[in-house]
Amino acid sequence: MPTMDQVNIKDKTFALSIPESDILQAVEAVAQCINRDLAGQDPLFVCVLNGAFMFAADLMKRIDIPCEITFVKLSSYSGDSTTGTVKEIMGLNKSIEGRNVVVVEDIVDTGITMESILRSLRGKGARSIRVATFLQKPDALQRDITVDYVAMQIPNDFIVGYGLDYDGYGRNLKDIYTIVK
Ligand code: 5GP
Ligand code: MG
């Protein structure tokens, strides 16, 4: 997809807010921190589908230490507002016992999803659990969770692109677009 000034998805209009070059620079910075912090620790990345697939792909290409990746699938959003309930659609199929886990998320908004992921990972014998998120909306956070790596912080507006969707669409956009009110 080329970069556009605006995109229409269903009934909504979105304007370009973060171009791909800025995204990739921020991903590179997170990768460098992880390469440094987790050197020699054989990290296991747990990518939270669907939204984090694109961030996870770009992040993994920049990880230069031995590591593994596995996937879990959750859903918490319907349309453009959070429902507050988190459903596990595809659980962990790999042991995290003794592993240094890095949860890879697209965005931490209220923190409800991340809190529930961390709750389900705890008690499974991981040596450590860290969180890497592509985006964070600090003004929306309602839970007491620690996010170890944040690529970019954004205002409390609905965005699409780079893996994030509006009603299933827009995940293929390589740039981030913000809803036009
Ligand atoms: P939380 O549970 O932290 O409120 O929300 C986390 C999930 O909501 C994210 O994994 C993401 O799927 C979705 N989400 C939160 N904010 C946005 C947004 O601005 N755009 C899109 N497309 N999804 C969002
Ligand atoms: Mg997500």
Short mmCIF file of C-alpha atoms and ligand atoms in Angstrom, two decimals:
data_model
loop_
_atom_site.label_atom_id
_atom_site.label_comp_id
_atom_site.label_asym_id
_atom_site.label_seq_id
_atom_site.Cartn_x
_atom_site.Cartn_y
_atom_site.Cartn_z
CA MET A 1 0.00 0.00 0.00
CA PRO A 2 1.38 3.48 -0.83
CA THR A 3 1.39 6.21 1.80
CA MET A 4 -1.71 8.39 1.53
CA ASP A 5 -2.72 11.61 3.30
CA GLN A 6 -6.11 10.11 4.18
CA VAL A 7 -7.83 6.74 4.01
CA ASN A 8 -11.50 5.83 4.22
CA ILE A 9 -12.42 2.61 5.98
CA LYS A 10 -16.10 1.78 6.04
CA ASP A 11 -17.89 4.82 7.51
CA LYS A 12 -14.77 6.55 8.91
CA THR A 13 -11.96 8.77 7.63
CA PHE A 14 -8.42 8.52 8.96
CA ALA A 15 -5.51 10.92 8.42
CA LEU A 16 -1.83 9.98 8.19
CA SER A 17 -0.19 10.43 11.59
CA ILE A 18 2.96 8.25 11.79
CA PRO A 19 4.87 7.46 8.58
CA GLU A 20 6.60 4.12 8.10
CA SER A 21 10.11 5.61 8.44
CA ASP A 22 9.34 6.89 11.96
CA ILE A 23 7.77 3.54 12.87
CA LEU A 24 10.81 1.56 11.76
CA GLN A 25 13.20 3.87 13.58
CA ALA A 26 11.24 3.34 16.80
CA VAL A 27 11.14 -0.44 16.30
CA GLU A 28 14.90 -0.44 15.76
CA ALA A 29 15.42 1.37 19.08
CA VAL A 30 13.32 -1.23 20.94
CA ALA A 31 15.22 -4.07 19.25
CA GLN A 32 18.54 -2.59 20.33
CA CYS A 33 17.36 -2.42 23.97
CA ILE A 34 16.16 -6.03 23.87
CA ASN A 35 19.38 -7.23 22.20
CA ARG A 36 21.31 -5.58 25.02
CA ASP A 37 19.03 -6.52 27.96
CA LEU A 38 18.40 -10.14 26.96
CA ALA A 39 21.76 -11.16 25.52
CA GLY A 40 22.54 -14.73 26.58
CA GLN A 41 19.01 -15.20 28.04
CA ASP A 42 17.41 -17.14 25.17
CA PRO A 43 14.23 -15.01 25.14
CA LEU A 44 10.86 -16.41 24.10
CA PHE A 45 8.72 -13.79 22.38
CA VAL A 46 4.96 -14.21 22.80
CA CYS A 47 3.23 -12.29 20.02
CA VAL A 48 -0.36 -11.29 20.76
CA LEU A 49 -2.45 -11.78 17.61
CA ASN A 50 -3.97 -10.28 15.64
CA GLY A 51 -2.77 -6.71 16.03
CA ALA A 52 0.90 -7.31 16.89
CA PHE A 53 1.82 -9.38 13.82
CA MET A 54 3.43 -6.54 11.89
CA PHE A 55 5.33 -5.10 14.85
CA ALA A 56 6.49 -8.61 15.81
CA ALA A 57 7.76 -9.24 12.27
CA ASP A 58 9.74 -5.99 12.07
CA LEU A 59 11.01 -6.42 15.63
CA MET A 60 12.17 -10.01 15.10
CA LYS A 61 14.12 -9.03 11.97
CA ARG A 62 16.16 -6.73 14.20
CA ILE A 63 16.78 -9.16 17.08
CA ASP A 64 20.30 -10.51 16.68
CA ILE A 65 20.48 -12.84 19.71
CA PRO A 66 19.23 -16.46 19.76
CA CYS A 67 15.48 -16.41 20.49
CA GLU A 68 12.15 -18.11 19.80
CA ILE A 69 8.69 -16.75 19.03
CA THR A 70 5.23 -18.17 19.72
CA PHE A 71 1.73 -16.76 19.33
CA VAL A 72 -1.43 -16.30 21.35
CA LYS A 73 -4.68 -14.90 20.06
CA LEU A 74 -7.06 -12.65 21.95
CA SER A 75 -9.91 -10.39 21.11
CA SER A 76 -11.25 -7.51 23.17
CA TYR A 77 -12.43 -4.88 20.70
CA SER A 78 -15.59 -4.67 18.68
CA GLY A 79 -15.63 -1.79 16.19
CA ASP A 80 -13.81 1.22 17.59
CA SER A 81 -14.46 0.99 21.33
CA THR A 82 -13.11 -1.39 23.93
CA THR A 83 -15.54 -3.91 25.40
CA GLY A 84 -13.56 -4.45 28.57
CA THR A 85 -13.73 -8.21 28.23
CA VAL A 86 -10.84 -10.23 26.85
CA LYS A 87 -11.42 -13.57 25.13
CA GLU A 88 -8.64 -16.10 24.60
CA ILE A 89 -9.13 -17.62 21.17
CA MET A 90 -5.81 -19.45 20.83
CA GLY A 91 -3.79 -20.21 23.95
CA LEU A 92 -0.09 -20.80 24.53
CA ASN A 93 1.06 -24.03 22.90
CA LYS A 94 4.63 -23.79 24.16
CA SER A 95 6.05 -24.11 27.67
CA ILE A 96 7.37 -20.91 29.20
CA GLU A 97 8.90 -22.75 32.16
CA GLY A 98 12.30 -21.30 32.97
CA ARG A 99 12.11 -18.92 30.00
CA ASN A 100 12.68 -15.18 29.77
CA VAL A 101 9.41 -14.15 28.15
CA VAL A 102 8.80 -10.96 26.17
CA VAL A 103 5.12 -10.32 25.45
CA VAL A 104 4.81 -8.47 22.13
CA GLU A 105 1.67 -6.29 21.83
CA ASP A 106 0.45 -3.75 19.30
CA ILE A 107 -0.91 -1.23 21.80
CA VAL A 108 -1.49 -0.80 25.50
CA ASP A 109 -4.62 1.33 25.84
CA THR A 110 -6.53 0.85 29.11
CA GLY A 111 -4.15 -1.99 30.03
CA ILE A 112 -7.03 -4.44 30.59
CA THR A 113 -5.81 -6.79 27.85
CA MET A 114 -2.21 -6.74 29.06
CA GLU A 115 -3.28 -7.29 32.66
CA SER A 116 -5.23 -10.35 31.60
CA ILE A 117 -2.34 -11.70 29.48
CA LEU A 118 0.10 -11.24 32.38
CA ARG A 119 -2.36 -12.93 34.75
CA SER A 120 -2.59 -15.96 32.47
CA LEU A 121 1.20 -16.16 32.01
CA ARG A 122 2.06 -15.88 35.70
CA GLY A 123 2.24 -19.17 37.58
CA LYS A 124 3.54 -20.99 34.50
CA GLY A 125 7.13 -20.98 35.78
CA ALA A 126 8.65 -18.27 33.56
CA ARG A 127 12.00 -16.99 34.78
CA SER A 128 11.02 -13.43 33.85
CA ILE A 129 8.20 -11.72 31.97
CA ARG A 130 8.71 -8.45 30.10
CA VAL A 131 6.31 -6.45 27.95
CA ALA A 132 7.17 -4.82 24.61
CA THR A 133 4.44 -2.75 22.98
CA PHE A 134 4.56 -0.87 19.72
CA LEU A 135 2.21 1.87 20.94
CA GLN A 136 1.07 3.14 24.29
CA LYS A 137 -1.71 5.61 25.08
CA PRO A 138 -0.50 6.78 28.49
CA ASP A 139 -3.60 8.92 29.12
CA ALA A 140 -5.86 5.86 28.79
CA LEU A 141 -4.07 3.55 31.22
CA GLN A 142 -6.38 2.23 33.95
CA ARG A 143 -4.34 -0.67 35.26
CA ASP A 144 -1.17 -0.87 37.30
CA ILE A 145 1.04 -2.65 34.79
CA THR A 146 4.68 -2.14 33.91
CA VAL A 147 5.54 -1.87 30.23
CA ASP A 148 9.26 -2.48 29.74
CA TYR A 149 9.59 -1.40 26.09
CA VAL A 150 7.45 1.17 24.27
CA ALA A 151 8.24 2.05 20.66
CA MET A 152 5.96 5.10 20.50
CA GLN A 153 3.54 6.97 22.74
CA ILE A 154 0.39 8.40 21.16
CA PRO A 155 -2.56 10.55 22.26
CA ASN A 156 -5.84 8.95 23.27
CA ASP A 157 -7.33 8.78 19.75
CA PHE A 158 -8.36 5.76 17.69
CA ILE A 159 -5.75 4.74 15.10
CA VAL A 160 -5.42 2.14 12.34
CA GLY A 161 -2.59 0.65 10.30
CA TYR A 162 0.59 -1.31 10.91
CA GLY A 163 -1.40 -4.32 12.08
CA LEU A 164 -4.17 -2.41 13.87
CA ASP A 165 -7.67 -2.55 12.41
CA TYR A 166 -10.99 -0.82 12.26
CA ASP A 167 -13.59 -3.58 12.13
CA GLY A 168 -11.11 -5.97 10.53
CA TYR A 169 -9.80 -3.54 7.89
CA GLY A 170 -6.67 -1.38 7.68
CA ARG A 171 -4.18 -3.87 9.14
CA ASN A 172 -2.26 -3.88 5.84
CA LEU A 173 -1.42 -0.15 5.97
CA LYS A 174 2.32 0.36 6.53
CA ASP A 175 1.80 3.77 8.15
CA ILE A 176 -0.40 4.75 11.11
CA TYR A 177 -3.56 6.80 10.53
CA THR A 178 -5.64 8.61 13.17
CA ILE A 179 -9.41 8.93 13.08
CA VAL A 180 -10.70 12.29 11.82
CA LYS A 181 -13.43 13.56 14.12
P1 5GP B 1 -6.68 -2.32 26.26
O1 5GP B 1 -7.15 -3.63 26.82
O2 5GP B 1 -5.30 -1.91 26.71
O3 5GP B 1 -7.68 -1.23 26.48
O4 5GP B 1 -6.66 -2.45 24.71
C1 5GP B 1 -5.74 -3.19 24.05
C2 5GP B 1 -6.26 -3.65 22.73
O5 5GP B 1 -7.25 -2.79 22.19
C3 5GP B 1 -5.12 -3.64 21.76
O6 5GP B 1 -4.45 -4.87 21.74
C4 5GP B 1 -5.80 -3.31 20.45
O7 5GP B 1 -6.16 -4.50 19.82
C5 5GP B 1 -7.02 -2.53 20.84
N1 5GP B 1 -6.87 -1.07 20.67
C6 5GP B 1 -6.66 -0.13 21.62
N2 5GP B 1 -6.56 1.10 21.10
C7 5GP B 1 -6.71 0.95 19.78
C8 5GP B 1 -6.70 1.88 18.66
O8 5GP B 1 -6.52 3.11 18.76
N3 5GP B 1 -6.89 1.33 17.43
C9 5GP B 1 -7.08 -0.01 17.23
N4 5GP B 1 -7.25 -0.41 15.99
N5 5GP B 1 -7.08 -0.91 18.25
C10 5GP B 1 -6.91 -0.42 19.49
MG MG B 2 -3.64 -6.22 20.56
#
